[in-house]
């Protein structure tokens, strides 16, 4: 079942076309990544999907409803963690509930139980500046989860982390996605990350950016360590590189 | 313990330089390089201060009251106007030039006018203080509102927040550091503003006291009250800093992290 669908999205900044005629979709509970080099228009596309920006052409459909240009419908984790520095972690995380009209106390109670599950115990009443980068990322992810109703957009959720933290976050992320039902579309420019984490990959490339390829990763989850060294993995990687370097 | 020790050693250079200045002053007086009636010795100033303490405190009460109400009104106006200017860009375009122009009018020039319009009571003083303290706070707030990273606003919008909520949760807290910088400047202006307006007409207050001792050529008292005003201004700024740490507890954590 398709939950989120982008139809013929085109967007230009000051007359310069950034993305052209993008078609993509996300099924229920699916993890899909959007891969592309820096500046190709990935964040722009996410801003449009989340309703922050209006596309010049095309529309965005959520569960069959046209939500083009309407923000507040899909939860969106941006490229920076954007935790409000003046709010304690628990209040940052419960912010979506407060915005939907819940009392602060109620909202805190609602999210409190999730801290353990997200590996954030003990951080509830700290300020964001007291947390490490990985923990902040988790908190931002938890906030995204709290505000989501089954769909989330994640803009480079792991790219600010060092390699070791990154691979432990990957494990944590796959484990989380196993427990929670959340269709996720995430941006990355790391090919390994894309193959390792997703069910499907869109490759975005060119100027203006178009979808250059769609690759399904048919591998059982959770993925084994050996997968990385298998023939299939190498094949997926080749397909992606081909798509990235293909001439329009 | 180490932190406390550090905070003393940090202040050491300032204490030493002030000590040297005081010693120099003392030296200039005892050697009569500068005649007594022009520059009273530190000792004479201390004695004058002690003798007139009751009187000075009484006048200081009046001055501080004026400064306080003036500052309060100044802040209130600054908040309302800066917020309106932030909310509607037209207002920003309309008011910003006026704000800048009013700043170029010297305080000394409007003070007598205010006395003419409002008499010799507290009103002209409070008004003058309000006018002088308005600007730094208003500019601080405006800069603060503008300094907020627009991705935070995107975040709030993507969570479906209303304009009001974005203001309360993102813009206002984001503007606080700039607000307090402005407030610090305004606080020192407030006392000086009140004193200046008292010079130009009135019956009580430190400014009035100053004009009286000046007429009597009592330079030691003059110096005593000047130093007193300096100390009060410093204390008030300290108070603003204290308020800042109370209002923004997260800043402390950020500083600690930087170390
Ligand atoms: N608000 C804007 N106004 C004008 N041009 C913009 C704006 N935002 C982005 N651009 C331009 O659009 C292009 C795509 O930007 P975008 O941020 O979508 O890229 P990206 O794929 O997310 O890159 P990265 O991987 O570096 O985050 C860039 O050339 C950028 O300079
Ligand atoms: Mg980007």
PDB file of N, CA and C and ligand atoms in Angstrom, chain A residues 12-14 16 18-19 36-47 53 79 155-156 187-189 204 207, ligand 1:
ATOM      1  N   UNK A  12      12.178  25.285  -9.331  1.00  0.00           N
ATOM      2  CA  UNK A  12      13.290  26.151  -9.744  1.00  0.00           C
ATOM      3  C   UNK A  12      13.506  27.218  -8.680  1.00  0.00           C
ATOM      4  N   UNK A  13      14.763  27.599  -8.470  1.00  0.00           N
ATOM      5  CA  UNK A  13      15.075  28.759  -7.620  1.00  0.00           C
ATOM      6  C   UNK A  13      15.534  29.875  -8.538  1.00  0.00           C
ATOM      7  N   UNK A  14      14.871  31.009  -8.475  1.00  0.00           N
ATOM      8  CA  UNK A  14      15.228  32.170  -9.296  1.00  0.00           C
ATOM      9  C   UNK A  14      15.437  31.786 -10.766  1.00  0.00           C
ATOM     10  N   UNK A  16      16.298  29.057 -12.060  1.00  0.00           N
ATOM     11  CA  UNK A  16      17.188  27.920 -12.333  1.00  0.00           C
ATOM     12  C   UNK A  16      16.536  26.650 -11.810  1.00  0.00           C
ATOM     13  N   UNK A  18      16.084  23.208 -10.335  1.00  0.00           N
ATOM     14  CA  UNK A  18      16.915  22.384  -9.458  1.00  0.00           C
ATOM     15  C   UNK A  18      16.527  20.911  -9.600  1.00  0.00           C
ATOM     16  N   UNK A  19      15.217  20.637  -9.547  1.00  0.00           N
ATOM     17  CA  UNK A  19      14.778  19.262  -9.765  1.00  0.00           C
ATOM     18  C   UNK A  19      13.688  19.252 -10.823  1.00  0.00           C
ATOM     19  N   UNK A  36      22.289  10.774  -3.714  1.00  0.00           N
ATOM     20  CA  UNK A  36      22.697  11.733  -4.738  1.00  0.00           C
ATOM     21  C   UNK A  36      23.818  12.610  -4.227  1.00  0.00           C
ATOM     22  N   UNK A  37      24.578  13.188  -5.157  1.00  0.00           N
ATOM     23  CA  UNK A  37      25.708  14.017  -4.749  1.00  0.00           C
ATOM     24  C   UNK A  37      25.214  15.322  -4.126  1.00  0.00           C
ATOM     25  N   UNK A  38      26.129  16.003  -3.478  1.00  0.00           N
ATOM     26  CA  UNK A  38      25.790  17.260  -2.813  1.00  0.00           C
ATOM     27  C   UNK A  38      25.308  18.288  -3.830  1.00  0.00           C
ATOM     28  N   UNK A  39      24.222  18.989  -3.476  1.00  0.00           N
ATOM     29  CA  UNK A  39      23.729  20.067  -4.326  1.00  0.00           C
ATOM     30  C   UNK A  39      22.790  19.638  -5.420  1.00  0.00           C
ATOM     31  N   UNK A  40      22.433  18.355  -5.463  1.00  0.00           N
ATOM     32  CA  UNK A  40      21.594  17.862  -6.546  1.00  0.00           C
ATOM     33  C   UNK A  40      20.115  18.202  -6.317  1.00  0.00           C
ATOM     34  N   UNK A  41      19.779  18.591  -5.075  1.00  0.00           N
ATOM     35  CA  UNK A  41      18.402  19.002  -4.803  1.00  0.00           C
ATOM     36  C   UNK A  41      17.640  18.079  -3.879  1.00  0.00           C
ATOM     37  N   UNK A  42      18.357  17.282  -3.100  1.00  0.00           N
ATOM     38  CA  UNK A  42      17.688  16.331  -2.207  1.00  0.00           C
ATOM     39  C   UNK A  42      16.905  17.049  -1.115  1.00  0.00           C
ATOM     40  N   UNK A  43      17.565  18.007  -0.475  1.00  0.00           N
ATOM     41  CA  UNK A  43      16.884  18.739   0.598  1.00  0.00           C
ATOM     42  C   UNK A  43      15.696  19.525   0.040  1.00  0.00           C
ATOM     43  N   UNK A  44      15.893  20.099  -1.137  1.00  0.00           N
ATOM     44  CA  UNK A  44      14.797  20.831  -1.775  1.00  0.00           C
ATOM     45  C   UNK A  44      13.579  19.923  -1.960  1.00  0.00           C
ATOM     46  N   UNK A  45      13.840  18.715  -2.440  1.00  0.00           N
ATOM     47  CA  UNK A  45      12.750  17.763  -2.647  1.00  0.00           C
ATOM     48  C   UNK A  45      12.049  17.448  -1.319  1.00  0.00           C
ATOM     49  N   UNK A  46      12.827  17.279  -0.263  1.00  0.00           N
ATOM     50  CA  UNK A  46      12.233  16.995   1.051  1.00  0.00           C
ATOM     51  C   UNK A  46      11.420  18.175   1.575  1.00  0.00           C
ATOM     52  N   UNK A  47      11.924  19.378   1.333  1.00  0.00           N
ATOM     53  CA  UNK A  47      11.162  20.571   1.746  1.00  0.00           C
ATOM     54  C   UNK A  47       9.804  20.592   1.041  1.00  0.00           C
ATOM     55  N   UNK A  53       7.937  24.009   1.221  1.00  0.00           N
ATOM     56  CA  UNK A  53       8.010  24.741  -0.036  1.00  0.00           C
ATOM     57  C   UNK A  53       6.925  24.208  -0.972  1.00  0.00           C
ATOM     58  N   UNK A  79      18.458  18.273   8.141  1.00  0.00           N
ATOM     59  CA  UNK A  79      19.877  17.925   8.076  1.00  0.00           C
ATOM     60  C   UNK A  79      20.618  18.190   9.390  1.00  0.00           C
ATOM     61  N   UNK A 155      16.567  13.745   6.688  1.00  0.00           N
ATOM     62  CA  UNK A 155      17.581  14.325   5.809  1.00  0.00           C
ATOM     63  C   UNK A 155      18.969  14.075   6.390  1.00  0.00           C
ATOM     64  N   UNK A 156      19.709  13.204   5.761  1.00  0.00           N
ATOM     65  CA  UNK A 156      21.045  12.811   6.195  1.00  0.00           C
ATOM     66  C   UNK A 156      21.134  12.596   7.708  1.00  0.00           C
ATOM     67  N   UNK A 187      17.615  10.569   3.230  1.00  0.00           N
ATOM     68  CA  UNK A 187      18.618  11.058   2.285  1.00  0.00           C
ATOM     69  C   UNK A 187      19.989  10.614   2.750  1.00  0.00           C
ATOM     70  N   UNK A 188      20.831  10.263   1.790  1.00  0.00           N
ATOM     71  CA  UNK A 188      22.212   9.951   2.139  1.00  0.00           C
ATOM     72  C   UNK A 188      23.080  10.172   0.918  1.00  0.00           C
ATOM     73  N   UNK A 189      24.378  10.397   1.130  1.00  0.00           N
ATOM     74  CA  UNK A 189      25.249  10.288  -0.039  1.00  0.00           C
ATOM     75  C   UNK A 189      26.304   9.215   0.193  1.00  0.00           C
ATOM     76  N   UNK A 204      19.306  10.018  -7.388  1.00  0.00           N
ATOM     77  CA  UNK A 204      18.989  11.328  -7.943  1.00  0.00           C
ATOM     78  C   UNK A 204      20.273  11.896  -8.543  1.00  0.00           C
ATOM     79  N   UNK A 207      21.693  17.771 -13.721  1.00  0.00           N
ATOM     80  CA  UNK A 207      21.334  19.164 -13.496  1.00  0.00           C
ATOM     81  C   UNK A 207      20.348  19.583 -14.564  1.00  0.00           C
TER      82      UNK A 207
HETATM   83  N1  LIG C   1      16.410  28.716  -0.656  1.00  0.00           N
HETATM   84  C1  LIG C   1      17.170  28.586  -1.770  1.00  0.00           C
HETATM   85  N2  LIG C   1      17.248  29.597  -2.662  1.00  0.00           N
HETATM   86  C2  LIG C   1      18.013  29.473  -3.783  1.00  0.00           C
HETATM   87  N3  LIG C   1      18.735  28.400  -4.086  1.00  0.00           N
HETATM   88  C3  LIG C   1      18.725  27.364  -3.246  1.00  0.00           C
HETATM   89  C4  LIG C   1      17.934  27.396  -2.028  1.00  0.00           C
HETATM   90  N4  LIG C   1      18.106  26.221  -1.371  1.00  0.00           N
HETATM   91  C5  LIG C   1      18.953  25.498  -2.140  1.00  0.00           C
HETATM   92  N5  LIG C   1      19.312  26.151  -3.252  1.00  0.00           N
HETATM   93  C6  LIG C   1      20.186  25.641  -4.337  1.00  0.00           C
HETATM   94  O1  LIG C   1      19.570  24.497  -4.864  1.00  0.00           O
HETATM   95  C7  LIG C   1      20.498  23.470  -5.108  1.00  0.00           C
HETATM   96  C8  LIG C   1      20.081  22.200  -4.362  1.00  0.00           C
HETATM   97  O2  LIG C   1      20.183  22.399  -2.971  1.00  0.00           O
HETATM   98  P1  LIG C   1      19.806  21.293  -1.910  1.00  0.00           P
HETATM   99  O3  LIG C   1      20.028  21.873  -0.572  1.00  0.00           O
HETATM  100  O4  LIG C   1      18.457  20.784  -2.212  1.00  0.00           O
HETATM  101  O5  LIG C   1      20.904  20.194  -2.239  1.00  0.00           O
HETATM  102  P2  LIG C   1      21.226  18.820  -1.474  1.00  0.00           P
HETATM  103  O6  LIG C   1      21.126  17.760  -2.505  1.00  0.00           O
HETATM  104  O7  LIG C   1      20.385  18.682  -0.275  1.00  0.00           O
HETATM  105  O8  LIG C   1      22.749  19.005  -1.093  1.00  0.00           O
HETATM  106  P3  LIG C   1      23.536  18.491   0.233  1.00  0.00           P
HETATM  107  O9  LIG C   1      23.812  17.053   0.020  1.00  0.00           O
HETATM  108  O10 LIG C   1      24.793  19.296   0.198  1.00  0.00           O
HETATM  109  O11 LIG C   1      22.682  18.777   1.402  1.00  0.00           O
HETATM  110  C9  LIG C   1      21.848  23.989  -4.661  1.00  0.00           C
HETATM  111  O12 LIG C   1      22.550  24.391  -5.802  1.00  0.00           O
HETATM  112  C10 LIG C   1      21.525  25.180  -3.803  1.00  0.00           C
HETATM  113  O13 LIG C   1      22.506  26.166  -3.961  1.00  0.00           O
END
